[in-house]
PDB file of C-alpha atoms in Angstrom:
ATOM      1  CA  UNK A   1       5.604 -17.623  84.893  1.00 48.00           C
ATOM      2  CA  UNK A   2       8.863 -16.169  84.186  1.00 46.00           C
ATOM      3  CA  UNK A   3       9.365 -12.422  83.058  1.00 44.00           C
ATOM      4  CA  UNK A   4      10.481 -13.408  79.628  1.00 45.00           C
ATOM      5  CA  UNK A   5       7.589 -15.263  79.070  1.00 44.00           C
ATOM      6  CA  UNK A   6       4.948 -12.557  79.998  1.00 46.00           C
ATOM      7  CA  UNK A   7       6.712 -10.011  78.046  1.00 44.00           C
ATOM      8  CA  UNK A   8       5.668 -12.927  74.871  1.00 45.00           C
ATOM      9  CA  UNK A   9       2.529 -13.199  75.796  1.00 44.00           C
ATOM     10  CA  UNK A  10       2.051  -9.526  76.345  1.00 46.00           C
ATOM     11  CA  UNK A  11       3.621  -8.296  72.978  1.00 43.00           C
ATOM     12  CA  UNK A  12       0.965 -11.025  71.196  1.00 42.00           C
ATOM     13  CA  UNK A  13      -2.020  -9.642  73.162  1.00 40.00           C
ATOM     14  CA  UNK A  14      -1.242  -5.894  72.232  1.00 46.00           C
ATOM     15  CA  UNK A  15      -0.813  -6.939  68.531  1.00 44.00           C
ATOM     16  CA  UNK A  16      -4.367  -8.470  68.698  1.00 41.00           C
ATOM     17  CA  UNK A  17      -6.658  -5.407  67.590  1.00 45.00           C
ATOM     18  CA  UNK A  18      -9.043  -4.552  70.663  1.00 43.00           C
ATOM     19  CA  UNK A  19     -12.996  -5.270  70.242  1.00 41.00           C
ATOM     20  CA  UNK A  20     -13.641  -2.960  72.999  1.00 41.00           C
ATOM     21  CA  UNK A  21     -16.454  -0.427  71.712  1.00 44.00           C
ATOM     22  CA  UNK A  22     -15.271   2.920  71.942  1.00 44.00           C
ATOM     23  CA  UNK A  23     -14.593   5.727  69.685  1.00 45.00           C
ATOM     24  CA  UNK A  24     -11.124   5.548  69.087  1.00 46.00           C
ATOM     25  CA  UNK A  25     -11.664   1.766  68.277  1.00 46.00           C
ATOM     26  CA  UNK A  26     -13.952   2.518  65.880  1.00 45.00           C
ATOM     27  CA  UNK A  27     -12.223   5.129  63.668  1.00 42.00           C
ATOM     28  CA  UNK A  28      -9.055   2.648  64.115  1.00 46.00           C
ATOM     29  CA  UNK A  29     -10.975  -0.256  62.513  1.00 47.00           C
ATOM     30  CA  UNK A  30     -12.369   2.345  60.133  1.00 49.00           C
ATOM     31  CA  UNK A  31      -9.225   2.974  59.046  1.00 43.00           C
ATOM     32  CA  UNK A  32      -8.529  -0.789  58.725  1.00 47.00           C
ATOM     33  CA  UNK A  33     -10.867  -1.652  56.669  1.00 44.00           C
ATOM     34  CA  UNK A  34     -10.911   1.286  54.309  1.00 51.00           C
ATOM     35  CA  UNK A  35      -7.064   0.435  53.782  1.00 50.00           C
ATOM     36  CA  UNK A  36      -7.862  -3.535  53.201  1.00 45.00           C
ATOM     37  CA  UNK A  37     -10.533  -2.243  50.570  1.00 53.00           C
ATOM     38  CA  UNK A  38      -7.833   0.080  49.183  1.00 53.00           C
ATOM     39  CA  UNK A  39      -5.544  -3.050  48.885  1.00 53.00           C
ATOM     40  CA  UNK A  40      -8.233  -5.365  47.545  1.00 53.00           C
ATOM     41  CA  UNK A  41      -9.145  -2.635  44.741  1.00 56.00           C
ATOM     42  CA  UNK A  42      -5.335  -2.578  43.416  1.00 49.00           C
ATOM     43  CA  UNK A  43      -4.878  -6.223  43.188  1.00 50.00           C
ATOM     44  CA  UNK A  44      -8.362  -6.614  40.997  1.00 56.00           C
ATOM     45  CA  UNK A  45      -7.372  -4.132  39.312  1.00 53.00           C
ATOM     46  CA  UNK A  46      -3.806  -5.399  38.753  1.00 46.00           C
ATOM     47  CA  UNK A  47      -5.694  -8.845  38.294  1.00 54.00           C
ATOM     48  CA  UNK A  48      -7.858  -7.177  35.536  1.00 53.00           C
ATOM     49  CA  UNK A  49      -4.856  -5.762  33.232  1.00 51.00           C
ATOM     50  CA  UNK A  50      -3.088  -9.421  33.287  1.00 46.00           C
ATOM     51  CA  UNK A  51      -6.009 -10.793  32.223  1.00 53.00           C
ATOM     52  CA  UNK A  52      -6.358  -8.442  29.244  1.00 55.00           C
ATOM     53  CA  UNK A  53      -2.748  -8.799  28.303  1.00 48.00           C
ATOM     54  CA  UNK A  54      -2.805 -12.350  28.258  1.00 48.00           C
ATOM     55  CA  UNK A  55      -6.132 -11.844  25.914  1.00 58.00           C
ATOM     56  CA  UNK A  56      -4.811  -9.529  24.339  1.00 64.00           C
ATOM     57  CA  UNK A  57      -2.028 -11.120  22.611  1.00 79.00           C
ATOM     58  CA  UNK A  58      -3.470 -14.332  21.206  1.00 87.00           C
ATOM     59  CA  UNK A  59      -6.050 -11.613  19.718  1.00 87.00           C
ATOM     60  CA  UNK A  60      -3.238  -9.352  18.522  1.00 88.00           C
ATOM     61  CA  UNK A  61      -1.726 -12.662  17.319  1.00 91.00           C
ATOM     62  CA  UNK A  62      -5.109 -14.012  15.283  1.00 92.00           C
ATOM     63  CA  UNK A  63      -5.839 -10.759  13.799  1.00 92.00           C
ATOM     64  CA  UNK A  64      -2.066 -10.599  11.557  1.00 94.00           C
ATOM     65  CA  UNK A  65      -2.474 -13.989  11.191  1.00 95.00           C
ATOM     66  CA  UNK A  66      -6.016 -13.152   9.282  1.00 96.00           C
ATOM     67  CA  UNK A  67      -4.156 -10.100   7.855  1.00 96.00           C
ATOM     68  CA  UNK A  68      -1.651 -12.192   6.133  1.00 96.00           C
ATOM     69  CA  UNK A  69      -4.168 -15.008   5.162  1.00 97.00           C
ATOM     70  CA  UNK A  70      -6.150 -12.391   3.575  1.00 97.00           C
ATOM     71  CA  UNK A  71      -2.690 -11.118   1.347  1.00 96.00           C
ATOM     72  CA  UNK A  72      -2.236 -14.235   0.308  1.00 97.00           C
ATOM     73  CA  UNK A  73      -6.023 -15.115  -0.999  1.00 97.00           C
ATOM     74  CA  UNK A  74      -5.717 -12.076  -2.990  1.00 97.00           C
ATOM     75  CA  UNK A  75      -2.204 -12.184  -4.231  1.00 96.00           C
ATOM     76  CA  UNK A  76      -3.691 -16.142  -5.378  1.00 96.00           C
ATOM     77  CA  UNK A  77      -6.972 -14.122  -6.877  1.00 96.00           C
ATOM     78  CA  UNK A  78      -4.975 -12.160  -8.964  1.00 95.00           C
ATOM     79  CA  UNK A  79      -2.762 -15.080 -10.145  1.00 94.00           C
ATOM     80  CA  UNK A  80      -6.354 -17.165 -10.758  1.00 95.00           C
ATOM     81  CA  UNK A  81      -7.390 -14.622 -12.707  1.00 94.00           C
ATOM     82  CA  UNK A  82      -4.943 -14.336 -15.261  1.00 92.00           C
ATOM     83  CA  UNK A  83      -2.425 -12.027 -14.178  1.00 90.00           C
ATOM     84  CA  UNK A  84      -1.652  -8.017 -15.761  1.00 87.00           C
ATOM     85  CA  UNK A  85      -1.404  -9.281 -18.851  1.00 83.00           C
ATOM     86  CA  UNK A  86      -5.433 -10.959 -18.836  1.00 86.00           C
ATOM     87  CA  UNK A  87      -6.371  -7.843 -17.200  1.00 85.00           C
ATOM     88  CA  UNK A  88      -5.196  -5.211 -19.733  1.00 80.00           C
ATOM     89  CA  UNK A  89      -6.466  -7.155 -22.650  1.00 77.00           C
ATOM     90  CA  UNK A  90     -10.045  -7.506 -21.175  1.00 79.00           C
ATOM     91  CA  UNK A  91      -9.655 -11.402 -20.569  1.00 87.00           C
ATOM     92  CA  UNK A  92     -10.439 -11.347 -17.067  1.00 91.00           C
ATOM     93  CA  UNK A  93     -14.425 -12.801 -16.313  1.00 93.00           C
ATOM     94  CA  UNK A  94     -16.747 -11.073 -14.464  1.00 93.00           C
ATOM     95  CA  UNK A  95     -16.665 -13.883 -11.665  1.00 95.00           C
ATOM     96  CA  UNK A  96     -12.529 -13.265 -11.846  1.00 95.00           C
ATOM     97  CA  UNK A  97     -13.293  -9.455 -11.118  1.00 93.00           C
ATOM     98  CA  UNK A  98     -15.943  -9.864  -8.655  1.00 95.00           C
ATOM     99  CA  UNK A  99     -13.991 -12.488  -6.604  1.00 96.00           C
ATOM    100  CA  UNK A 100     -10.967  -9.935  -6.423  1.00 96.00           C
ATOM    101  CA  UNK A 101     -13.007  -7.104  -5.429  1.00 95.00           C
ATOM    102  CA  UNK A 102     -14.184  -9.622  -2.720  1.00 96.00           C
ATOM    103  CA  UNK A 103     -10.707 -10.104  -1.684  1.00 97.00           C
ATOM    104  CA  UNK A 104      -9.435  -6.484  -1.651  1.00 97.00           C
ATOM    105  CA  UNK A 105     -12.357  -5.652   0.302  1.00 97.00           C
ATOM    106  CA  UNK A 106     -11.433  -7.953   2.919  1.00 97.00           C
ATOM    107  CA  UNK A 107      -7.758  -6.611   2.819  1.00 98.00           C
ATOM    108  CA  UNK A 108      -8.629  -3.283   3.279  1.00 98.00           C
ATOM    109  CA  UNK A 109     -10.711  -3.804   6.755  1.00 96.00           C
ATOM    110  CA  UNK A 110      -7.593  -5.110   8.154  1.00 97.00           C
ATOM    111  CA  UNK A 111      -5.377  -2.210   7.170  1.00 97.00           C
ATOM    112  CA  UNK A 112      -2.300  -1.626   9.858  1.00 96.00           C
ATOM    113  CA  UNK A 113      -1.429   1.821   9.009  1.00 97.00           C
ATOM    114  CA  UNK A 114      -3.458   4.318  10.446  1.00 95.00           C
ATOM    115  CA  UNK A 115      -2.239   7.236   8.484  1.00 97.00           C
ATOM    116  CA  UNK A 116      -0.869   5.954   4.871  1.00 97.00           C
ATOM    117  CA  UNK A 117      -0.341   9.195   3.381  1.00 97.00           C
ATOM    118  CA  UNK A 118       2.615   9.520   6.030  1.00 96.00           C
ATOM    119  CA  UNK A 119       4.133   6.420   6.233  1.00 96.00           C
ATOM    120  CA  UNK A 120       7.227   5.919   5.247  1.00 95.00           C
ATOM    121  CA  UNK A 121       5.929   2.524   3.650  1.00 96.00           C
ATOM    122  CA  UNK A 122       4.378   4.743   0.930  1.00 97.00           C
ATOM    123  CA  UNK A 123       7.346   5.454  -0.889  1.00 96.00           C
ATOM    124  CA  UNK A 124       9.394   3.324  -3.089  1.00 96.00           C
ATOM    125  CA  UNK A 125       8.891   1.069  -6.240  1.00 96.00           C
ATOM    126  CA  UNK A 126       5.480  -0.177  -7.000  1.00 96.00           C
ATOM    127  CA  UNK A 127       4.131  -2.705  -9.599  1.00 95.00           C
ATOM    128  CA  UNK A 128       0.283  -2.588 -10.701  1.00 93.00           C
ATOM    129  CA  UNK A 129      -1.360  -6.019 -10.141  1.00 94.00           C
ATOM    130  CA  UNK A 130      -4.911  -4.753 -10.456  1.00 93.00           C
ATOM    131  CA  UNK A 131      -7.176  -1.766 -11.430  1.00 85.00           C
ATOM    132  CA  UNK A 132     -10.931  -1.605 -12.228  1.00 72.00           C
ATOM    133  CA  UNK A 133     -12.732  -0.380 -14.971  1.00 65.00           C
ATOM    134  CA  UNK A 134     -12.627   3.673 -15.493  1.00 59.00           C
ATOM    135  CA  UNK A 135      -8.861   3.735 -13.309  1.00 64.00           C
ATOM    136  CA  UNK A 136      -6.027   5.638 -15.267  1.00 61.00           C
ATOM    137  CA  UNK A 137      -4.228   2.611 -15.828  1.00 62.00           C
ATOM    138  CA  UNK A 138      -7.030   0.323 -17.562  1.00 62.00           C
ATOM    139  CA  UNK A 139      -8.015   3.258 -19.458  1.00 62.00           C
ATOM    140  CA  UNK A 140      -4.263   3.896 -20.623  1.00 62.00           C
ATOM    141  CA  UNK A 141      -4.348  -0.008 -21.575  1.00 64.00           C
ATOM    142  CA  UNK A 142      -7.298   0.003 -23.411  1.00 61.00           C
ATOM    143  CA  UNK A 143      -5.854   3.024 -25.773  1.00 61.00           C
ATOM    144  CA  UNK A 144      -2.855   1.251 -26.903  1.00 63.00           C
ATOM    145  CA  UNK A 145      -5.235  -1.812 -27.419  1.00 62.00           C
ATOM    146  CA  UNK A 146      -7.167   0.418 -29.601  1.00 61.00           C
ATOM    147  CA  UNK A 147      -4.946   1.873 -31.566  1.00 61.00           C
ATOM    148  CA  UNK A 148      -2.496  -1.494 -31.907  1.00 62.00           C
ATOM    149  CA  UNK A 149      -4.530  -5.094 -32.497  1.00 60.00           C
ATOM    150  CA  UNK A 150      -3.382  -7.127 -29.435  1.00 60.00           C
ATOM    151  CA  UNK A 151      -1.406  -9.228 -31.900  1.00 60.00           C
ATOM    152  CA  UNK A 152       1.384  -6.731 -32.735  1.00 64.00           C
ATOM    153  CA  UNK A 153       1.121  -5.151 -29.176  1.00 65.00           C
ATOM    154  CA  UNK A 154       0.644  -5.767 -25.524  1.00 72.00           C
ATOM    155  CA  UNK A 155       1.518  -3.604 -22.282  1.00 77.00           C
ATOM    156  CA  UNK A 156       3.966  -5.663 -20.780  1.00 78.00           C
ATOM    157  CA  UNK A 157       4.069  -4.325 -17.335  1.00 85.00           C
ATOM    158  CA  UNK A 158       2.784  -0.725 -15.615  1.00 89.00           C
ATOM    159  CA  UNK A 159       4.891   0.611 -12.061  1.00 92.00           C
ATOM    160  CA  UNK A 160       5.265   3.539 -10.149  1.00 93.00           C
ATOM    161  CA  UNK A 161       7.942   5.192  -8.181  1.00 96.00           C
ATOM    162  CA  UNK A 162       6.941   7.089  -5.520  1.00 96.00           C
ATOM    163  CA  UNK A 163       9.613   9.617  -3.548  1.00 96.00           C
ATOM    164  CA  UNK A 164       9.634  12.623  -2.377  1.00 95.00           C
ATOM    165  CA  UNK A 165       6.143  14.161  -2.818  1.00 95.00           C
ATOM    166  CA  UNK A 166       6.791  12.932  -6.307  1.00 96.00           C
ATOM    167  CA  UNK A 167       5.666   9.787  -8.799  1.00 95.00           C
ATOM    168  CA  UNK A 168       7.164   8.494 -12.032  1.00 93.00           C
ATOM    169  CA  UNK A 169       4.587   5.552 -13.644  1.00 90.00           C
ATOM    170  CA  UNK A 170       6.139   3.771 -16.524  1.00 89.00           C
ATOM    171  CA  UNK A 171       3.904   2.022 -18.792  1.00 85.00           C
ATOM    172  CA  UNK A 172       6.246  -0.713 -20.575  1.00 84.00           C
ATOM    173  CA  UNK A 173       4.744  -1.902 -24.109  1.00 79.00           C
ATOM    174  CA  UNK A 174       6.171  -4.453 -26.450  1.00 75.00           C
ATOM    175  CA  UNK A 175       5.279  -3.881 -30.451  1.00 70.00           C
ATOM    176  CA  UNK A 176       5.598  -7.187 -32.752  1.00 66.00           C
ATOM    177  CA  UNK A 177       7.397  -8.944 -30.029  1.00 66.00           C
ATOM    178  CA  UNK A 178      10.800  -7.109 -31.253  1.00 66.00           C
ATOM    179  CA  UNK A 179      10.268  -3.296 -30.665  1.00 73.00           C
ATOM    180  CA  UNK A 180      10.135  -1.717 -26.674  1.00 77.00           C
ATOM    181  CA  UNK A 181       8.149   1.178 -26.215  1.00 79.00           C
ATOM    182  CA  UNK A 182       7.861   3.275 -22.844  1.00 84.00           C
ATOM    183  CA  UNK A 183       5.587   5.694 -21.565  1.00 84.00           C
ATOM    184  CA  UNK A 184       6.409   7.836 -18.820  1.00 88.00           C
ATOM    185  CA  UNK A 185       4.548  10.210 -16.665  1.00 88.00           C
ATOM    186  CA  UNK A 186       5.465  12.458 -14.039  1.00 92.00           C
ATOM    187  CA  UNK A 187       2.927  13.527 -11.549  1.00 93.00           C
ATOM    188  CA  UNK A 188       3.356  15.383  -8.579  1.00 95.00           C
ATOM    189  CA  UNK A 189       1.734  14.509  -4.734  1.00 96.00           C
ATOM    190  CA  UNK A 190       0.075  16.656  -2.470  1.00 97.00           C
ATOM    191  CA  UNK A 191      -0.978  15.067   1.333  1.00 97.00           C
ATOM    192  CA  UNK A 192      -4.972  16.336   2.134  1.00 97.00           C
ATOM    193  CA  UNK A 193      -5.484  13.956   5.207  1.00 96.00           C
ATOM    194  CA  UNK A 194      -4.246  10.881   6.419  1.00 97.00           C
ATOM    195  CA  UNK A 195      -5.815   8.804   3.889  1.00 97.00           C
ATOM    196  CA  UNK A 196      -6.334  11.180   1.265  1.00 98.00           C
ATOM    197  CA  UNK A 197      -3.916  12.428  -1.350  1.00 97.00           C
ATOM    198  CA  UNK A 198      -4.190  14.537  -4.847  1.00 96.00           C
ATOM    199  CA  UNK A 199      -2.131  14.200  -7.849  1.00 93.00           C
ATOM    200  CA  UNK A 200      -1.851  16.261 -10.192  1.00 93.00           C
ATOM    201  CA  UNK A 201      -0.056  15.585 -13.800  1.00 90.00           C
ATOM    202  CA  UNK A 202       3.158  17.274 -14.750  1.00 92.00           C
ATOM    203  CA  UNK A 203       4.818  15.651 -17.668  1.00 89.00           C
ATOM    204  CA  UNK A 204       4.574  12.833 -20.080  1.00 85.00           C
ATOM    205  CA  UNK A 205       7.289  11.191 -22.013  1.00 86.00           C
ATOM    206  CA  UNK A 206       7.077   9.209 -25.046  1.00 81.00           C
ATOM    207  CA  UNK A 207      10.013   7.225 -24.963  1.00 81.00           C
ATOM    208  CA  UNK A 208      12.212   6.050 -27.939  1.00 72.00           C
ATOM    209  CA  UNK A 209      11.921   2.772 -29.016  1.00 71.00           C
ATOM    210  CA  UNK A 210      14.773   0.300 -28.702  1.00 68.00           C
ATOM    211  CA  UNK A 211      15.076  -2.299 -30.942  1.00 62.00           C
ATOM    212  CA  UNK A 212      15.715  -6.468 -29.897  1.00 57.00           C
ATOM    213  CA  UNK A 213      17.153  -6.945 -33.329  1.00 59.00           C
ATOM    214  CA  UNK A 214      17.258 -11.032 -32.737  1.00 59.00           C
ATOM    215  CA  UNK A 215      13.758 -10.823 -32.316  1.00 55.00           C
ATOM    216  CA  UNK A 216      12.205  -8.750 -35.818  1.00 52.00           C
ATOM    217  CA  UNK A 217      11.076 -10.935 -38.161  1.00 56.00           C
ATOM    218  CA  UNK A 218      12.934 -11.324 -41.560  1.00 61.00           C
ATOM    219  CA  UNK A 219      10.488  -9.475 -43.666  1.00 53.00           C
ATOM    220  CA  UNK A 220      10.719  -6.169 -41.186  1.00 54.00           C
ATOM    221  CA  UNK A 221      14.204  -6.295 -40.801  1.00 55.00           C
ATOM    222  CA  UNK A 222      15.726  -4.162 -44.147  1.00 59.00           C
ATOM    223  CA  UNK A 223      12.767  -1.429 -43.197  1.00 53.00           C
ATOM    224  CA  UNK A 224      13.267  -0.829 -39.654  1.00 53.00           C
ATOM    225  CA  UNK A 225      17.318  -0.818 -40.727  1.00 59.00           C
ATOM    226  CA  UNK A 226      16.457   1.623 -43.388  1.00 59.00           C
ATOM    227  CA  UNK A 227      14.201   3.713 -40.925  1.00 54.00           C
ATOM    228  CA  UNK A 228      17.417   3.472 -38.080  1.00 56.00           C
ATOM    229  CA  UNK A 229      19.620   5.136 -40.913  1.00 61.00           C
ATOM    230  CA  UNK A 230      17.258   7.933 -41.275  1.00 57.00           C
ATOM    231  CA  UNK A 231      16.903   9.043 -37.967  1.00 53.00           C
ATOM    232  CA  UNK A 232      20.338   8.664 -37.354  1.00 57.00           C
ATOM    233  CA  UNK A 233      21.162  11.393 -40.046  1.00 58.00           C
ATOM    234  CA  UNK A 234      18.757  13.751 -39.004  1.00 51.00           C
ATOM    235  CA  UNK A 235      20.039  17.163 -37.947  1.00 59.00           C
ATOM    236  CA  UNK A 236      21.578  17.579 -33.902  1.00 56.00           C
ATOM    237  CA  UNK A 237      18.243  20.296 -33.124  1.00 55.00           C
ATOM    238  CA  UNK A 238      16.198  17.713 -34.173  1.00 52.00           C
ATOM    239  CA  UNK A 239      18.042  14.374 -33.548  1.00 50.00           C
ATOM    240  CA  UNK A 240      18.455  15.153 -29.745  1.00 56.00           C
ATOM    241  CA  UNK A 241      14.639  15.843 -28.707  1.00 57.00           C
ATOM    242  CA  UNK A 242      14.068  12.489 -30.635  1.00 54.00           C
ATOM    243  CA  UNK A 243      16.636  10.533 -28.460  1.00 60.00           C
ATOM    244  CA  UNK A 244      15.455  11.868 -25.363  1.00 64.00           C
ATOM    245  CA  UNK A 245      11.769  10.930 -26.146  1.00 71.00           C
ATOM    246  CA  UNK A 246       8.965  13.382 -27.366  1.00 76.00           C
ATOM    247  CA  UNK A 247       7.774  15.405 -23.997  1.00 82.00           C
ATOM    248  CA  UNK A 248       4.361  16.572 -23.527  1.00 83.00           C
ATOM    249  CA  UNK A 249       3.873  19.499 -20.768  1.00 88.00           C
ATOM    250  CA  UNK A 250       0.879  17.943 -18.766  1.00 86.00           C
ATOM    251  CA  UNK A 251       0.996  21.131 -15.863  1.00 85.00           C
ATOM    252  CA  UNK A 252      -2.909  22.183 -14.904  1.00 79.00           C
ATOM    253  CA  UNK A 253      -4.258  19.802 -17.165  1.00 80.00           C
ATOM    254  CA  UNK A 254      -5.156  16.479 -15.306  1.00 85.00           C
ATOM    255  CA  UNK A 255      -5.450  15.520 -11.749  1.00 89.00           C
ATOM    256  CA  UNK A 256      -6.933  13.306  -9.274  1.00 90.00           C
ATOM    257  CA  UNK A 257      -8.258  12.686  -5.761  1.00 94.00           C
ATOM    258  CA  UNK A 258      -7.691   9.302  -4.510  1.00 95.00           C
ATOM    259  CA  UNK A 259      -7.562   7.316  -0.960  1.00 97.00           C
ATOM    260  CA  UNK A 260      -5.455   5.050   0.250  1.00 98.00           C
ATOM    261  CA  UNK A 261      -7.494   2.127   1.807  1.00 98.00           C
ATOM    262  CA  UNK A 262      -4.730  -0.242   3.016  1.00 98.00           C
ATOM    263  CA  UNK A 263      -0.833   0.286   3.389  1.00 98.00           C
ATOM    264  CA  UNK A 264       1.883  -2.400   4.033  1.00 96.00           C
ATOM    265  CA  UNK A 265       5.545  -2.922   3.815  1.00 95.00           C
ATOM    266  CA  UNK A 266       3.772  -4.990   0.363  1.00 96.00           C
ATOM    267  CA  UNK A 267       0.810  -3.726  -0.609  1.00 97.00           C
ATOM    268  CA  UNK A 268      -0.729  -0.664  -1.597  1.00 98.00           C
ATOM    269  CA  UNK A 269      -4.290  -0.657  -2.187  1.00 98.00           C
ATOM    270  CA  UNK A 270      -5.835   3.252  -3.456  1.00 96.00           C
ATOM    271  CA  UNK A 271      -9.367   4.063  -4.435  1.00 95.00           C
ATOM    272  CA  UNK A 272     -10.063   7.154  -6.482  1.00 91.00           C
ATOM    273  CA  UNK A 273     -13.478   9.013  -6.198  1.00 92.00           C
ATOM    274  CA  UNK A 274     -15.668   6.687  -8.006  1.00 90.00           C
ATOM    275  CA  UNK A 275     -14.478   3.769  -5.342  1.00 92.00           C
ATOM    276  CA  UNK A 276     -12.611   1.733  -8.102  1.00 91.00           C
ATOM    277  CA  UNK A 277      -9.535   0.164  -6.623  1.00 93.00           C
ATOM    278  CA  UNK A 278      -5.957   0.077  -7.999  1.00 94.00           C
ATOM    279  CA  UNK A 279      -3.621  -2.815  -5.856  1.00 96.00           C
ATOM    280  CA  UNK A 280       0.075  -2.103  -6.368  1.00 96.00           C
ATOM    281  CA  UNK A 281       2.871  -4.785  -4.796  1.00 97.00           C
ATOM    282  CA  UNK A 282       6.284  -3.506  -3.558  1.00 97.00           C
ATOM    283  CA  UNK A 283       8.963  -4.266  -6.130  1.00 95.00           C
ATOM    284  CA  UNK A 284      11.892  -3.157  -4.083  1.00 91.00           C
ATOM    285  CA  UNK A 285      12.524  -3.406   0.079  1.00 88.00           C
ATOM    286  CA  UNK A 286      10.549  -2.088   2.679  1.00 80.00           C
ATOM    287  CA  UNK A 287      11.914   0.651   5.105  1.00 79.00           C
ATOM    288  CA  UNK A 288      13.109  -1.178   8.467  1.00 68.00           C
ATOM    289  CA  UNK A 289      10.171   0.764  10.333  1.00 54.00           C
ATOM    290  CA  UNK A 290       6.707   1.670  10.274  1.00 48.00           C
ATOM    291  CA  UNK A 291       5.530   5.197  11.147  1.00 45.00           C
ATOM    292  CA  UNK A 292       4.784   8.365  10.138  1.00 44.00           C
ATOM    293  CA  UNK A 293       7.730  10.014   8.583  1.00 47.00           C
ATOM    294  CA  UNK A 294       5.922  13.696   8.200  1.00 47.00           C
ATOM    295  CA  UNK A 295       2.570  13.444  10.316  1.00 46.00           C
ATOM    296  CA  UNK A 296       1.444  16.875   9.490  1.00 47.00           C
ATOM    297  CA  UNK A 297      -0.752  17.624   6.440  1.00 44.00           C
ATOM    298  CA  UNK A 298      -3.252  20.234   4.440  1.00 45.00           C
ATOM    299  CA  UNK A 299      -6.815  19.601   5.697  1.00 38.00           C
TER     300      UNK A 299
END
């Protein structure tokens, strides 16, 4: 055999691990084995988190997909049910109510913003789609439909602006189809917890009315002229408070706790401390991000 070729066969015999009982050998394969376990261990675990990401996201994936399913049953409820206008005239059914109570319910368990009060999804311009009996709103509806029949008014629309620690909810109303009306109250907004907010009632503003003169009938038209002339030649002191609508100072008298149950870049869903719900949907755009704008708050 030639030197080169017992130096081969030499180098592969040392690299063959010796069986030879002894104590060196032993805390050598020891070592071994306890590093093969250690090797094993990562890879399973390594193993492991693949798996769960790979589950993960088709279960990341299902859950918005229920989450916008869900939207769009209830934005369908509302429209099934008549809209605002059924709503604030006490239209809706009772199966109409109790299906859309169904649906918010279902909303709110799949609510992707942890701390609402926060969020910079919060603020903005909201329209009221739905409240429940004993809310603000339906109570505020159900006044004007007391004091006007339904045929000579109706409350058009009801939305909030929110900004700032601050809210401004217009209540539009129409009277005999010619005359627009507008209620406005100021409230201001205190964070309590990450769900939980108070508001308390500043200011409320009775609005002048403007007239759609193509739109009065015939046999109003010389008296609402004649009542425009009068006003108009009433004295500046009392002419200007007129023409910026008749204020009522609200401070310390009203407020409310409520919760927000489920916040989107579309939907705003509160509940105040009787449970009733009040669904508002974004009327202008979303921020670009979700999170938590100011995360502390009053506990």
């Amino acid at each position: 055999m030639s030197i080169a070729a017992s130096a081969s066969s030499h180098a592969c015999i040392s690299s063959i691990p010796t069986c030879i009982p002894s104590s060196s050998s032993k805390f050598s394969s020891s070592l071994t084995l306890s590093s093969l376990q250690r090797g094993s261990n990562k890879r399973s675990g390594c193993r492991a988190m693949v798996q769960q990401a790979v589950q993960g996201a088709p279960a990341a994936y299902a859950k918005e997909m229920e989450r916008l399913s869900a939207k769009e049953s209830l934005l369908l409820a509302f429209k099934d049910a008549g809209g605002f206008e059924a709503l604030v005239s006490g239209k809706t059914t009772e199966w109409q109510k109790i299906d859309v109570n169904e649906r918010i319910t279902g909303l709110e368990r799949l609510n992707p913003t942890p701390r609402p009060t926060t969020s910079p999804f919060l603020e903005g311009q909201w329209n009221f789609e739905w409240f429940g009996s004993g809310s603000p709103g339906l109570f505020a509806a159900r006044f004007i439909f007391e004091i006007f029949p339904s045929t000579l008014a109706n409350l058009s629309k009801m939305d909030v602006v929110i900004k700032d620690g601050n809210a401004k909810i217009t209540a539009n109303m129409r009277l005999l189809n010619s005359i627009e009306n507008k209620v406005i109250l100021s409230t201001k907004l205190s964070v309590e917890g990450p769900l939980r907010m108070k508001e308390e009632y500043v200011e409320g503003v009775l609005v002048t009315p403007t007239i759609i003169e193509e739109r009065v009938p015939e046999q109003l038209k010389g008296a609402l002229g004649q009542a425009a002339n009068a006003l108009q030649q009433l004295p500046t002191p009392i002419w200007d408070p007129v023409a910026s609508g008749l204020k009522v100072p609200l401070s310390g008298s009203f407020q409310r706790l409520f919760m927000i149950s489920y916040l989107d870049e579309e939907i705003l869903i509160i509940r105040n401390t009787a449970g009733i719900p009040e669904v508002l949907t974004r009327l202008d755009a979303a921020p670009s991000s979700l999170g938590d704008s100011s995360p502390e708050y009053e506990s």
